[in-house]
Structures are given as C-alpha cells and as structure tokens.
Coordinates of C-alpha atoms in Angstrom, one line a residue:
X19 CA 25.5 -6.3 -12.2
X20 CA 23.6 -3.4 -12.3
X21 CA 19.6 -2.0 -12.2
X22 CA 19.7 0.4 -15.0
X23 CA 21.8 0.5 -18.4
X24 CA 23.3 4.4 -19.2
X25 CA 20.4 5.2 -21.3
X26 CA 17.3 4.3 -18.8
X27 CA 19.6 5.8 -16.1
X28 CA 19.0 9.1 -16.4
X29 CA 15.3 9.5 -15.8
X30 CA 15.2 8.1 -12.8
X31 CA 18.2 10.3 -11.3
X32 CA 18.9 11.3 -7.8
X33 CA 16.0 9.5 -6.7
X34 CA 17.2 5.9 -7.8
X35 CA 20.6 6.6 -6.9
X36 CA 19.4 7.1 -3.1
X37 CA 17.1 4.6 -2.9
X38 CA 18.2 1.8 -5.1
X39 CA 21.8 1.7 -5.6
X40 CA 23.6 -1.8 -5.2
X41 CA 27.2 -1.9 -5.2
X42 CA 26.3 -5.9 -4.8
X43 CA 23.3 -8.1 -3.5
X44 CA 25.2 -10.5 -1.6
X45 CA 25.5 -9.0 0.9
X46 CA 24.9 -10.4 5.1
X47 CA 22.3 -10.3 7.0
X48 CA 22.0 -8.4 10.3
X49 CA 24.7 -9.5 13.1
X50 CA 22.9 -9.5 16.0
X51 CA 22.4 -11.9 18.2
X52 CA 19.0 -11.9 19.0
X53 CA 17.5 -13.9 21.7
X54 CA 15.2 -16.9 21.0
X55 CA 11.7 -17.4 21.9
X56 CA 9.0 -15.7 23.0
X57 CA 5.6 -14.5 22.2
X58 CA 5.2 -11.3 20.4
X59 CA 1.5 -9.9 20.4
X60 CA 1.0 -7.2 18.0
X61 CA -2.3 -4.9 17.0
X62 CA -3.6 -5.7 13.7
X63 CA -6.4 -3.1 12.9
X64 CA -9.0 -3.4 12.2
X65 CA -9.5 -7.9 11.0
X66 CA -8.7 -8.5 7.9
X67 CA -11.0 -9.6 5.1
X68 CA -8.9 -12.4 3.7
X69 CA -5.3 -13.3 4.0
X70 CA -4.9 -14.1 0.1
X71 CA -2.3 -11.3 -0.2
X72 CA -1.8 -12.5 -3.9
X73 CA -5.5 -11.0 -4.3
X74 CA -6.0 -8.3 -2.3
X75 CA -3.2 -5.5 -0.4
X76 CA -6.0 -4.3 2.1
X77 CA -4.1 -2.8 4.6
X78 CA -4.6 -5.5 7.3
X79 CA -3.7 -8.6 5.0
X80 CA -0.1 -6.6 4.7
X81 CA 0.3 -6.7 9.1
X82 CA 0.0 -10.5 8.6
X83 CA 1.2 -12.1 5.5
X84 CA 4.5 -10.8 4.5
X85 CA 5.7 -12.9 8.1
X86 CA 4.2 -16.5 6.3
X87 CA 4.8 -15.3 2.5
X88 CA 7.9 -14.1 1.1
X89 CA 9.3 -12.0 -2.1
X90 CA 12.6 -12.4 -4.2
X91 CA 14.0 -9.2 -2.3
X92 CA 13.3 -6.8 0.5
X93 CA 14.6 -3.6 1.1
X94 CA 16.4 -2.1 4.0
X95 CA 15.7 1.7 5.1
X96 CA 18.3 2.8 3.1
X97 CA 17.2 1.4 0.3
X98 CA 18.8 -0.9 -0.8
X99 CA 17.9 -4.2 -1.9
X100 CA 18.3 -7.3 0.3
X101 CA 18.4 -11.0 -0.9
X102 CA 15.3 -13.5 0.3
X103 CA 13.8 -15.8 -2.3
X104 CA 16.3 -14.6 -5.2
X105 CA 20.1 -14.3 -3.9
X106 CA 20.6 -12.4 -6.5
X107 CA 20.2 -10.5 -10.2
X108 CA 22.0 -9.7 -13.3
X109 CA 20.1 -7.5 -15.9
X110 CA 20.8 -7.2 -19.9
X111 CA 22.4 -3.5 -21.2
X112 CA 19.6 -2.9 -22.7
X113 CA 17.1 -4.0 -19.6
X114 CA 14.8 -6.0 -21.3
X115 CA 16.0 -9.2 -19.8
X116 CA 16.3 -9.8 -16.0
X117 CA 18.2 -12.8 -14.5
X118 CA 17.7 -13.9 -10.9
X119 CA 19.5 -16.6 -9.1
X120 CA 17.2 -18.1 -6.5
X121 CA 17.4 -19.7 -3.4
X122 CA 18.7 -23.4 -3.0
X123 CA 17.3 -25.7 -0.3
X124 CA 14.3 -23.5 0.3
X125 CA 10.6 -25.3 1.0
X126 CA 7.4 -24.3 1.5
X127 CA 5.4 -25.0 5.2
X128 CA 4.0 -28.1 3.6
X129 CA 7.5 -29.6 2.8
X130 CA 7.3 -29.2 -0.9
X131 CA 10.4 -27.5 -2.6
X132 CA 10.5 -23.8 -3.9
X133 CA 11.8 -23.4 -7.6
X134 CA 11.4 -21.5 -10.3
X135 CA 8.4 -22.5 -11.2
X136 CA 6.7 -21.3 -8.5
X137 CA 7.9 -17.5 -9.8
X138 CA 6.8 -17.9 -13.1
X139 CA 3.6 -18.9 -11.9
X140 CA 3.0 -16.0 -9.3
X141 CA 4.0 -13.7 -11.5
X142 CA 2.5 -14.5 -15.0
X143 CA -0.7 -16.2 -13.5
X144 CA -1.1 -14.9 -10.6
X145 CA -0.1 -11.1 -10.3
X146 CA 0.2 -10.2 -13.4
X147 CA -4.0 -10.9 -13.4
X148 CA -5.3 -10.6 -10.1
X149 CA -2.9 -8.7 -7.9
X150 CA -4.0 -4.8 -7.5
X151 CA -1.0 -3.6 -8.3
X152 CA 0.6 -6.4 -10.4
X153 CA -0.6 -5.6 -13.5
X154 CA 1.4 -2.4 -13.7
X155 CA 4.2 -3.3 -11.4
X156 CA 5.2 -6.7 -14.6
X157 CA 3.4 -4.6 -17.3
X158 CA 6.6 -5.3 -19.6
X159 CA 6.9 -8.9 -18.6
X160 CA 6.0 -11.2 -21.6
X161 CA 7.5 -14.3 -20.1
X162 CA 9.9 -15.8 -17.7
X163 CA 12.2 -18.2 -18.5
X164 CA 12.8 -21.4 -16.1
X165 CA 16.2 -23.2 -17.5
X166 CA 16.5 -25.1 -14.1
X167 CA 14.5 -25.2 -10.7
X168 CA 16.7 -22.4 -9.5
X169 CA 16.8 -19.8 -12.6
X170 CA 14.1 -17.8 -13.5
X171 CA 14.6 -15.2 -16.4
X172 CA 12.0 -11.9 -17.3
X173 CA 11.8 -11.2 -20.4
X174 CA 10.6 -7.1 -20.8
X175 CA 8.9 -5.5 -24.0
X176 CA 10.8 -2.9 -23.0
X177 CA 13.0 -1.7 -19.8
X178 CA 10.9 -1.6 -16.6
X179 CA 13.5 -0.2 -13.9
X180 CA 10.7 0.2 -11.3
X181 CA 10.0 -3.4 -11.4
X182 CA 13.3 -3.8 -9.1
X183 CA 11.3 -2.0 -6.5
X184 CA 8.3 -4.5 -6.6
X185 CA 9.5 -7.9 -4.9
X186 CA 8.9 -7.4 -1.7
X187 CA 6.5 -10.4 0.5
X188 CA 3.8 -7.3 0.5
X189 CA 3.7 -6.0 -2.9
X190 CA 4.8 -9.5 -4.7
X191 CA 4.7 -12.4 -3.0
X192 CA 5.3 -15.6 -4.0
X193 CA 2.9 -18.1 -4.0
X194 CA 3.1 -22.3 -4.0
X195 CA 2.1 -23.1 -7.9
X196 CA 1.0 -26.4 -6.3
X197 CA -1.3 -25.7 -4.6
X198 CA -3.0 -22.8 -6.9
X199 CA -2.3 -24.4 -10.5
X200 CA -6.0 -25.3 -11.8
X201 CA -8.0 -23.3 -9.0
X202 CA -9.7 -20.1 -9.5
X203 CA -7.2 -18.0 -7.8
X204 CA -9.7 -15.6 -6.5
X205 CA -11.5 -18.3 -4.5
X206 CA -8.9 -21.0 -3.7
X207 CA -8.2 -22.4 -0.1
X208 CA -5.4 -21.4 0.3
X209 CA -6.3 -17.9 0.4
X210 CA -7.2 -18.3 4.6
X211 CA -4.8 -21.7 4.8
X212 CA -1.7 -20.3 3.2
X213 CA 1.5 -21.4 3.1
X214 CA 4.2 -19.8 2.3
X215 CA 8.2 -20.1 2.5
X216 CA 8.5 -17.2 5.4
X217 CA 9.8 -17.5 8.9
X218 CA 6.4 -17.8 10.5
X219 CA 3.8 -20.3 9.6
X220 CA 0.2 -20.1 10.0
X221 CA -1.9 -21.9 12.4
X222 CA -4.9 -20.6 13.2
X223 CA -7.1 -17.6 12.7
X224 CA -10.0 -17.2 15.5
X225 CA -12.8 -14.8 14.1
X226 CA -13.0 -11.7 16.1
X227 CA -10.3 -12.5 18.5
X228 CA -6.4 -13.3 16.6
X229 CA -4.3 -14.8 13.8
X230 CA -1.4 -16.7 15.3
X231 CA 1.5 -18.0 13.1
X232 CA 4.7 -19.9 14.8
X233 CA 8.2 -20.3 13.9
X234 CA 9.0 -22.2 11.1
X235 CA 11.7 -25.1 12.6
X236 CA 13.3 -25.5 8.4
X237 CA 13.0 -21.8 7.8
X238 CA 15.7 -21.3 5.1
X239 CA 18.1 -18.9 7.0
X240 CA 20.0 -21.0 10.2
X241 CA 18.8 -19.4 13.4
X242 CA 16.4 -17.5 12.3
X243 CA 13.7 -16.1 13.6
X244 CA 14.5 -15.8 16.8
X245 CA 10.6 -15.1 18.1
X246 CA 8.5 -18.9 18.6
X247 CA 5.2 -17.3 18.1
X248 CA 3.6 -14.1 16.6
X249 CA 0.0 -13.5 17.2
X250 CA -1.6 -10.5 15.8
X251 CA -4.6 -9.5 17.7
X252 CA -8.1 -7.7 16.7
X253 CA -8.9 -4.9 19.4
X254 CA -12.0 -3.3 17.7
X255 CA -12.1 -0.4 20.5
X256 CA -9.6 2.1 20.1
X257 CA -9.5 3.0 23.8
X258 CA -9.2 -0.7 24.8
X259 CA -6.1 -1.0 22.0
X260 CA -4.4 1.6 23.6
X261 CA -4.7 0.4 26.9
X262 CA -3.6 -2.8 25.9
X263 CA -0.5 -1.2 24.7
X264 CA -0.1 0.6 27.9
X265 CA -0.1 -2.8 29.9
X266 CA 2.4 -4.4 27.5
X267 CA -0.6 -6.8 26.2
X268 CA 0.5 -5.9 23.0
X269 CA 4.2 -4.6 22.1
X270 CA 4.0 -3.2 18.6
X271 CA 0.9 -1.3 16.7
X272 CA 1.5 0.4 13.2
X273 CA -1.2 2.4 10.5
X274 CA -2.1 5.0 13.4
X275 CA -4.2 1.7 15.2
X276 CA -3.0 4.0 18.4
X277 CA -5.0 6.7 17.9
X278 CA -2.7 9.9 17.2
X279 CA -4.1 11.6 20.1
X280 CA -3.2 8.6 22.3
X281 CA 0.3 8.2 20.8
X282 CA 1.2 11.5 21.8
X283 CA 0.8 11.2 25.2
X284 CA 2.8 7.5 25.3
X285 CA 5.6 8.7 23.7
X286 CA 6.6 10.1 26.9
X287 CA 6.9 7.2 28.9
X288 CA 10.4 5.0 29.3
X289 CA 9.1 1.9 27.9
X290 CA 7.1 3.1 24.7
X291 CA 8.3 4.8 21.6
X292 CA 6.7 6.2 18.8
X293 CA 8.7 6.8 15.0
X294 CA 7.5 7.6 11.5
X295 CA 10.5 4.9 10.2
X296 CA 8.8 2.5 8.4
X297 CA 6.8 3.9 5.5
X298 CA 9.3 4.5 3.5
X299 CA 8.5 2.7 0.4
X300 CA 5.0 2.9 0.6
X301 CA 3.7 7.0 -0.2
X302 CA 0.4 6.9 1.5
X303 CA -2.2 9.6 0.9
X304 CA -5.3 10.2 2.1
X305 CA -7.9 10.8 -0.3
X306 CA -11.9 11.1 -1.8
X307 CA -13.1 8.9 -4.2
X308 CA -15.8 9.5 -6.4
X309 CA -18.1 7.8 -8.5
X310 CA -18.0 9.1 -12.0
X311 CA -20.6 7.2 -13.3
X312 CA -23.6 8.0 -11.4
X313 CA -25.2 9.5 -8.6
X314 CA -24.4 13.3 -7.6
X315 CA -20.7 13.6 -8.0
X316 CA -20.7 13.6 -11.7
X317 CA -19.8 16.4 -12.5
X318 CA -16.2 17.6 -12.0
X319 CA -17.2 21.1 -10.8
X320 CA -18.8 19.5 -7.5
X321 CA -15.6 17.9 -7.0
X322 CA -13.3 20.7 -8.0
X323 CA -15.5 23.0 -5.5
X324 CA -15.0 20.2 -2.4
X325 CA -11.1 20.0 -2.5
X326 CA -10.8 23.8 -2.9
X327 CA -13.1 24.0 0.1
X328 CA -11.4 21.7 2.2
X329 CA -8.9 23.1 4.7
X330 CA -5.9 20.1 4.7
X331 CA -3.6 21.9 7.3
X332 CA -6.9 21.3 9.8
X333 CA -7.3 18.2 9.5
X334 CA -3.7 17.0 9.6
X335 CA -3.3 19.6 12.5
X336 CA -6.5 18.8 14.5
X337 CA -7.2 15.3 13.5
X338 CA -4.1 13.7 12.8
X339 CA -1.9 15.9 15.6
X340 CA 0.4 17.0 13.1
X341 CA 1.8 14.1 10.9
X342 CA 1.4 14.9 7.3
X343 CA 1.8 17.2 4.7
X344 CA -1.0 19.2 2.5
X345 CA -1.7 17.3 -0.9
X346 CA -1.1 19.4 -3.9
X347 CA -1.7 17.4 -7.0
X348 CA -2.3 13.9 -8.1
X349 CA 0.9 12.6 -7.2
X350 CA 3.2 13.1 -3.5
X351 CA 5.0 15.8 -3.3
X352 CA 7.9 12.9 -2.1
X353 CA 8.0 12.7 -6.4
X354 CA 9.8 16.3 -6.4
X355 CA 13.2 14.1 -6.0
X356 CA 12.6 12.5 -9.4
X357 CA 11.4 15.8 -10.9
X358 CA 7.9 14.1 -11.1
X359 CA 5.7 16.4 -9.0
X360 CA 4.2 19.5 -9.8
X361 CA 1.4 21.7 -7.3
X362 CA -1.6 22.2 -9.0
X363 CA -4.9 24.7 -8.7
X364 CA -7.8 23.8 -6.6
X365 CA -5.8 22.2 -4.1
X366 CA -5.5 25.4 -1.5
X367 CA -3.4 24.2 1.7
X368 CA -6.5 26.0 4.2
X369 CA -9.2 25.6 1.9
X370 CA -11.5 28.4 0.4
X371 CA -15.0 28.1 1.4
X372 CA -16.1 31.3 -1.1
X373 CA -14.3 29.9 -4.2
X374 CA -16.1 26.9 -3.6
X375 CA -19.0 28.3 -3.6
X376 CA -18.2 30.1 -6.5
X377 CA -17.5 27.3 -8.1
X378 CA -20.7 26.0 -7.5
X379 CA -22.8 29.0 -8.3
X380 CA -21.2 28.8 -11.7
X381 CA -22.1 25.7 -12.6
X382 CA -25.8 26.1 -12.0
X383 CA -26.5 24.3 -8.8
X384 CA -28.0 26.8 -6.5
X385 CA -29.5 26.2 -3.0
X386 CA -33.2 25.3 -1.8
X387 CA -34.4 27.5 1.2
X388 CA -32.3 25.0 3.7
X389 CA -29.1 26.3 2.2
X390 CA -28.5 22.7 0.1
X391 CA -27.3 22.1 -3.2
X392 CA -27.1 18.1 -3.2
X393 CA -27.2 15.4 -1.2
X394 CA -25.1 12.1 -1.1
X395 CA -23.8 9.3 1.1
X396 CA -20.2 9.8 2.5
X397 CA -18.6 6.2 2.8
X398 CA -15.8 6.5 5.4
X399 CA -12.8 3.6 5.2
X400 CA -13.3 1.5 8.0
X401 CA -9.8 1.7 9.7
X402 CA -10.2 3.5 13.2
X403 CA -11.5 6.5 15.0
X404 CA -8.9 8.8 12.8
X405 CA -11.1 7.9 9.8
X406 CA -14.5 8.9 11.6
X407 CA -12.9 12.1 12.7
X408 CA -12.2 12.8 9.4
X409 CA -15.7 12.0 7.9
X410 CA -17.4 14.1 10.6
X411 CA -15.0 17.3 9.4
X412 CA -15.3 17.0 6.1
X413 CA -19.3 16.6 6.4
X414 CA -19.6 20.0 8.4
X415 CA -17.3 21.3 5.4
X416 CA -19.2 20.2 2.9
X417 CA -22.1 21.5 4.6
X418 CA -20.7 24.7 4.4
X419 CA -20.8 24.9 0.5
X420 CA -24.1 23.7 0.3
X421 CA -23.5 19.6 -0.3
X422 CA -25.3 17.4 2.6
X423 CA -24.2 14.0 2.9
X424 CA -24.5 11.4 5.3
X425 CA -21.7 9.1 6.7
X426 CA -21.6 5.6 6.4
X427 CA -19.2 3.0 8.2
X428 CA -19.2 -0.5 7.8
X429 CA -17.2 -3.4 8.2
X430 CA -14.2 -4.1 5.8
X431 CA -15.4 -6.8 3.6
X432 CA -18.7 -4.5 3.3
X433 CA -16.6 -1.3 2.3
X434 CA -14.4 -3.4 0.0
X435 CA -17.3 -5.1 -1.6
X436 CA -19.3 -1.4 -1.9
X437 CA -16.8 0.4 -3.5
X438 CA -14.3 -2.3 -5.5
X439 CA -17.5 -5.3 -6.5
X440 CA -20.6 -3.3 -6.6
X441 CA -19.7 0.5 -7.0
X442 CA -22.5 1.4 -5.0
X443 CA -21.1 4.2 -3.6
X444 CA -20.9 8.0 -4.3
X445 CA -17.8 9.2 -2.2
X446 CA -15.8 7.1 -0.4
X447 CA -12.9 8.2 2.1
X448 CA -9.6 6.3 1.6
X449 CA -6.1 6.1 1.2
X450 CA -3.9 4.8 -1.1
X451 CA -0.1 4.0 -0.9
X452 CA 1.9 6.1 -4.3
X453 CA 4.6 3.4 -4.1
X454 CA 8.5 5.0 -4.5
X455 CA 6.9 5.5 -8.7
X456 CA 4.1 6.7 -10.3
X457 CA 3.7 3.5 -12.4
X458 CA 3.5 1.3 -9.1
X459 CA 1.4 3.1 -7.2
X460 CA -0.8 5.8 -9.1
X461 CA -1.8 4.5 -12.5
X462 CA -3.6 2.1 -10.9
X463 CA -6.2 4.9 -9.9
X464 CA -6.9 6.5 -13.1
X465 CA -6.2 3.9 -16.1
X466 CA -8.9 3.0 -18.0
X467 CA -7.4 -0.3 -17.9
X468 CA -7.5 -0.6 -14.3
X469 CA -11.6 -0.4 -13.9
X470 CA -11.4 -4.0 -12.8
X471 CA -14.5 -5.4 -11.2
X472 CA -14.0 -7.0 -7.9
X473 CA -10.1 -6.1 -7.7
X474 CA -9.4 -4.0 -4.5
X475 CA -7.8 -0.7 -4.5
X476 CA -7.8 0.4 -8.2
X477 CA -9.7 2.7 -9.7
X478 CA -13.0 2.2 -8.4
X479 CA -14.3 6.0 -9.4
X480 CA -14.2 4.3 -13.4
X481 CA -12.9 7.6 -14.6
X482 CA -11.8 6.9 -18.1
X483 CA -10.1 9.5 -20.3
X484 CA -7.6 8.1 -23.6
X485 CA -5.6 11.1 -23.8
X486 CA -4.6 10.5 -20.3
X487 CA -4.2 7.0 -20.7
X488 CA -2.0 7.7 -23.3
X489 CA 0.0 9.8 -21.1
X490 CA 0.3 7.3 -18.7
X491 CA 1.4 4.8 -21.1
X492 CA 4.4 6.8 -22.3
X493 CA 4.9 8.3 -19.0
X494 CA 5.4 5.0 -17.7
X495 CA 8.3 4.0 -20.2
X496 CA 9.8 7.7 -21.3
X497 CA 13.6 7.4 -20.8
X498 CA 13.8 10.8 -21.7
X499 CA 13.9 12.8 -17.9
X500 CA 12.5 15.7 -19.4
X501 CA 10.0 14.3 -21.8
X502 CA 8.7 12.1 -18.5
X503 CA 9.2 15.1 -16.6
X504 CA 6.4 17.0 -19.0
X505 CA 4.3 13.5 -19.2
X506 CA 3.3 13.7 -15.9
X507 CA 3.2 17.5 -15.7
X508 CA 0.1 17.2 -18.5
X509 CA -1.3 14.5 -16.1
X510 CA -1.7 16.0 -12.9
X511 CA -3.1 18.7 -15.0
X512 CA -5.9 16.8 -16.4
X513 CA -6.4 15.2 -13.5
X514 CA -6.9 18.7 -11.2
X515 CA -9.1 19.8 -13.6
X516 CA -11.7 16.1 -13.5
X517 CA -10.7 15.2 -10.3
X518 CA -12.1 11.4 -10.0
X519 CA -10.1 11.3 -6.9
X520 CA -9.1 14.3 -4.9
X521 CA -6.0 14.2 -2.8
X522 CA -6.1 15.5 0.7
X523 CA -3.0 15.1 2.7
X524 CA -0.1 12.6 2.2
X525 CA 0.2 10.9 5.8
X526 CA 2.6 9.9 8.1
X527 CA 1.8 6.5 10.1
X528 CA 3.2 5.9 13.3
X529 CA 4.6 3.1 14.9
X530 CA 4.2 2.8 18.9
X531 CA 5.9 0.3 20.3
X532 CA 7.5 -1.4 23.4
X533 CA 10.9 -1.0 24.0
X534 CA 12.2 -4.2 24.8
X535 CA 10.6 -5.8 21.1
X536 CA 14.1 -5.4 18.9
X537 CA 14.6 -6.5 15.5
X538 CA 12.2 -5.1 14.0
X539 CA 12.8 -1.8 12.5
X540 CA 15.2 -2.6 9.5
X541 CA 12.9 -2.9 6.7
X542 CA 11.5 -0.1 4.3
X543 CA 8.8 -2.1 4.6
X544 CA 8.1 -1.5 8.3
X545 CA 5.0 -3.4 9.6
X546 CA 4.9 -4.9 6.4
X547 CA 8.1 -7.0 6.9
X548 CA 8.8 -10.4 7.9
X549 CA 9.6 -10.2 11.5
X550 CA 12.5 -12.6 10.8
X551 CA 14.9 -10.7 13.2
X552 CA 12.7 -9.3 15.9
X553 CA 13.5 -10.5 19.5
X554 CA 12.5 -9.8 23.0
X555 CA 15.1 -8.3 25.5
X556 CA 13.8 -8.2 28.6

C-alpha cells in the first residue's frame, strides 16, 4: 500500500513525507473514554447561506456539515490519514488506478444503505461539476469502477497524488445518490434537509437564531459520539458572542468569530483557551479581488500600485493582534516545504505609499484638484468586525494614493450572489483557503476554466491568460521536482505582474474555547471536523 509510486515520489518530497505518510490505514481510533451526553453549543459565524456543502464551501457551511456529512478519510494533525467511509486504499505503481475498500454496515439518517454507488455518484456527478474545488481536486478521474456495493475504483488519466489529500467531510463529502439522482443538484432539497452518514443528524435550522443536529443512535462506529446534541448558534454581535463565551453559553468558537482583540484578553482566564491548532490543512489567505472585466480596476497598474501601497505587517499587527504572516506572491509561503513558493515584487511587507504613487503617475492617471485618481466600490466579506476593520484601513490607504472607494457590507447570500452570480462588483475583500497544494487550492483562482457562473469561491475576477493556463496545467501533473519547481516559479511571476487577485497576509484563525469541551482537537481539519469524539468533563 502506498500514496505515490518511486517516480511521482519525488516531487512532492519532504512535504508529503510529513504530512502524508502511512505506514498503514487501519489503524484505531482514539482510546478515550469520553463521557456521554450533553449539549454542546458552539458559535457559527456569521449564518450560513445553505448547508449543501456538495455546492458551496462558504466558510459557515464547513462549522456545520462535516458533523452530518462524511468523506472516505480524515486526517489527524499529523497528517496522516484516518479511515471513515473508506477503511482503506491500495493504489497501482503507476498511480493511475486507486482502490478503496469501503465501509460495511454503514447507512444513511434515512435508513438507506451506503455503497459504492453513492461515491461514484458524488464524485463524478456531483463534485466533479458543481463542487468549487472538485473540479481540480478529481481532474484526472475519468471513471470509478463499482465491482460490488463496497468497492469503488478511480481510474486517473494520469497520477493525481494530491487527490489523497481531498476526502475529507469538508472538501469531499459524500452525498446519498438517492436522493440527488435526477435533481438539479444545485437546487435539490436536500441541500437545507440533508442527510448524511455522520455522527450527528440534522433536525432543525431556526432562521436567525441556530442549526441543531443530534446524535445519530446507528452511527457506524459503536459508542460513538459521545455528545446527544450539537447546536451551532448565530450571534450576529460580536460583543454579544464574546460574552456568550465568557458565560459558558457557548463553549467552542473558530474563524476569529471572537474577535482577536477579545481573544487576547480570554486567554488568560482558567476556563478558556485559545490555539492556532486546527488550520492545518486548510492555507488561508487574506486577499483583494478584482474585477478584470470592467469597471476601474482594469488595468493591472492600479492593482500593482494598491498591493505595493499596502502596509501587511499593520494590519496583521493592529487589526489581527499579531496572527499572520506578510503575503509575498500568489501562493503561501507554507509552499517553501515543497520548493513551490517563491517572494515576488510589488508585494513590500510595510507598503510603499511613493512607489505606488509612482506607479500610478506612470500609467497616466493623475489627480483632480481633490487629490483623486478613481473611484470604486470596496465590497468587504461579510464575516465579522475583523473584516470591517480591515476595509476601513485599506480605504484610508488607498486614499492615500489617490483611489477613493466606498465600502460595502452585506449579508452572505448577497456578497456570494454579487461577486460569484452577478460579478457586479469592483473589489471585493476575501480569503481563500491554498489547500496543503497549489492544484487544490490555487488554480481555482486564476484558470480560465474556473470562470464558473454561480459557483462560489473560484475565480470570480475572470482573469483569463493561456500561457498561464498552460502552466497550470503542467504544473499541476510535472513529476519532475525541478521542472514543477520552475512551473510555478513562471506563475507567480505572471501573476505579480496582472495581479487579478492580490494577496495580503496568509492568516492564522483561532480557536477559543472552554476547557471542559474535550475531544475535539484531533483533526487537521479543526472546526471543520466531525465532532465524533468531543465530550464534556465537567
């Protein structure tokens, strides 16, 4: 058994080796003997827009669904893979087939049986096609074999090895082909009734108020979970959240929904802890996109002259009280351990107000009497005070250069439509997650391929450029370390030079949480996992 033959091996070097190796997948679950029942009430900021996870990976969805839907594997922090829906995998020496065994005597919450079938249909159907990331996570897959109800085979173009790090319940999870088969996926019930195989089961979701799931009594794994009830609760007031978690109304908040400056200060107290553990699969960056296409932002001098203006170490210093790290290309600089990641001009750590300026004067846009350039509407994600923060900073900078915008927040399933349906937007403050490769998480932002109307999270700016979809394309699937190496060294290149999206500062979430919730804290996947294990100890 193995993840990748001799020859694939070597591009993916060091990094692979200490995230992904498997000496064997069947392997036991945690020991602990956790204590049953309970209510755990958690912050899930801000409501989501939809609980089709299949559809969408909107932040919130991800809090919710991974505990009711589940993937063929997780990972643990190390790492390293752990069997769910698939107990385990054997791969051809040449990596263009992939064997998993799956799981007997699973069912779904409605009491139908999971098989094989259900896989081939999330993945080829469902995706493969709709999924924001799918498409380039099963890129190679050209079908999957189903021999018997608990075999399901990819077959691969050619060898995919960061497909093994794309099965988890938030970046692949499997869906009931029963009750999706012959619907339009997009608009199906089941997208706010789902049903899924995990240890929690979905019961209700009051608008405005919480989403409660509880336990699953025929949950595959004996004795598990431990917790009778999880209930994830909208708190639109970031003062109010924080109180809430001050009074133990809620024991577990994650994606900064405790304000940085608030999580600082609880940190200190016996019964509330605060970690970065959690986010280790996912690469977030925070980041400006712009559209391409139309309106004032055309023209990649303007945005060349904003990153070089904007001063990163301030706001991950002032606004986010220190957790992050300066952006310095396209990609994370967490891409150095695969010899991916190379720094890149126009990305100055402080910023440089007169070079932008420069910049600017160069390329023939001078200012009126009032000291402005051009105008344009700032949309600001809608996720918390953090966000606004960082809209009001980067407004005063780009007044400084002579670019007046104004800031716009809305709702989520505004923003989402906005940028992702309509494009009717000019520069839009987000962040996306880079995923532990490139091909997962990045591509998605810049392929010409991946201007896809009405799916969330790709590349909304509709920057298209064939010689760096070209290098994409043999970036993704190079097996040569040093040709890949020089791939992506050409891309972050082009892609300092156009800049459709300009990185600001790759961040680091916290988790604040109550003590006496256990269990919790073994995934890679962090917020984003099941919940299977967590317990209270009071």
């Amino acid at each position: 058994m193995q993840i990748v033959n001799e020859r694939e091996g070597s591009m993916f070097k060091n990094f692979i080796v200490k995230l992904f190796a498997i000496t064997g997948l069947l392997f036991s679950f945690s020991a602990h003997a956790g204590k049953s029942g309970g209510t755990l009430s958690f912050l899930v900021q801000p409501e989501p827009p939809t609980l089709a996870s299949y559809v969408s990976t909107s932040g919130p969805i991800g809090l919710v669904m991974p505990k009711v839907y589940e993937g063929l594997f997780d990972y643990d922090n190390d790492g390293k893979m752990v069997p769910i829906l698939a107990e385990s995998y054997e791969m051809s020496t040449d990596g263009k087939t992939v064997k998993f065994n799956l799981r007997k005597g699973v069912k779904w919450h409605d009491g139908k049986p999971f098989t094989s079938a259900d896989v081939k249909f999330t993945i080829m159907n469902v995706l493969k096609k709709v999924h924001p990331r799918g498409p380039n996570s099963f890129r190679e897959v050209t079908d999957i074999e189903t021999p018997d109800a608990h075999t399901a085979i990819f077959k691969l173009k050619k060898p995919a090895p960061y497909m093994m790090r794309s099965f988890s319940a938030y970046e692949s999870p499997i869906v009931p082909k029963h009750l999706l088969e012959g619907k339009d996926v997009k608009s199906a019930p089941l997208a706010n009734n789902p049903v899924g195989t995990g240890p929690f089961k979905f019961v209700e979701w009051k608008k405005g108020q919480y989403i409660r799931l509880d336990k699953n009594p025929d949950y595959w794994q004996e004795g598990l979970p431990y917790l009778d009830r999880i209930v994830g609760r909208f708190i639109p007031d970031a003062s109010t959240r924080t109180a809430a978690m001050e009074k133990g109304e809620v024991l577990y908040a994650a994606y900064n929904a405790i304000p940085n400056i608030d999580a600082v200060r609880l940190k200190k107290r016996d019964d509330i802890a605060v970690t970065t553990d959690g986010y280790s699969m996912i690469n977030p960056m925070a980041l400006i996109e712009f559209n391409t296409k139309e309106g004032p932002f055309v023209d990649p001098a303007i945005r060349r002259a904003i990153s070089t203006a904007i001063d990163r170490r301030f706001m991950i210093d002032t606004i986010f009280f220190g957790y992050g790290k300066p952006a310095t290309s396209a990609l994370s600089s967490n891409f150095k351990a695969t010899n991916l990641h190379a720094s890149m001009p126009n990305y100055p750590e402080k910023g440089d107000k007169a070079a932008a300026n420069a910049i600017l004067d160069k390329a023939g846009y001078k200012k009126d009497s009032n000291g402005v350039r051009l105008k344009g509407v700032f949309d600001l994600i809608p996720y918390g005070e953090d966000w606004r923060r960082g809209g009001e900073y980067l407004k005063q900078v780009l007044a400084d250069i002579g670019i007046q915008v104004e800031l716009r927040y809305e709702d989520v399933p505004t923003w989402l439509k906005r940028i992702y349906h309509r494009y009717d937007f000019q520069m839009n403050l987000n962040y996306f997650y880079q995923l532990p490769d490139p091909v997962l998480g990045v591509h998605r932002h810049y392929g010409t391929d991946q201007i896809r109307k009405g799916t969330h999270f790709v590349n909304s700016s509709r920057y298209s450029n064939p010689k760096l979809d070209a290098l994409l394309d043999s970036g993704a699937g190079e097996p040569n370390a040093a040709k890949r190496t020089a791939a992506y060294k050409e891309i972050q290149q082009i892609l300092a030079n156009d800049m459709p999206v300009v990185n600001l500062f790759e961040l680091e979430f916290l988790v604040v949480y109550n003590t006496k919730l256990k269990g919790v804290y073994g995934s890679a996947m962090g917020a984003y996992g099941s919940f299977r294990e967590g317990y209270l100890d009071d």
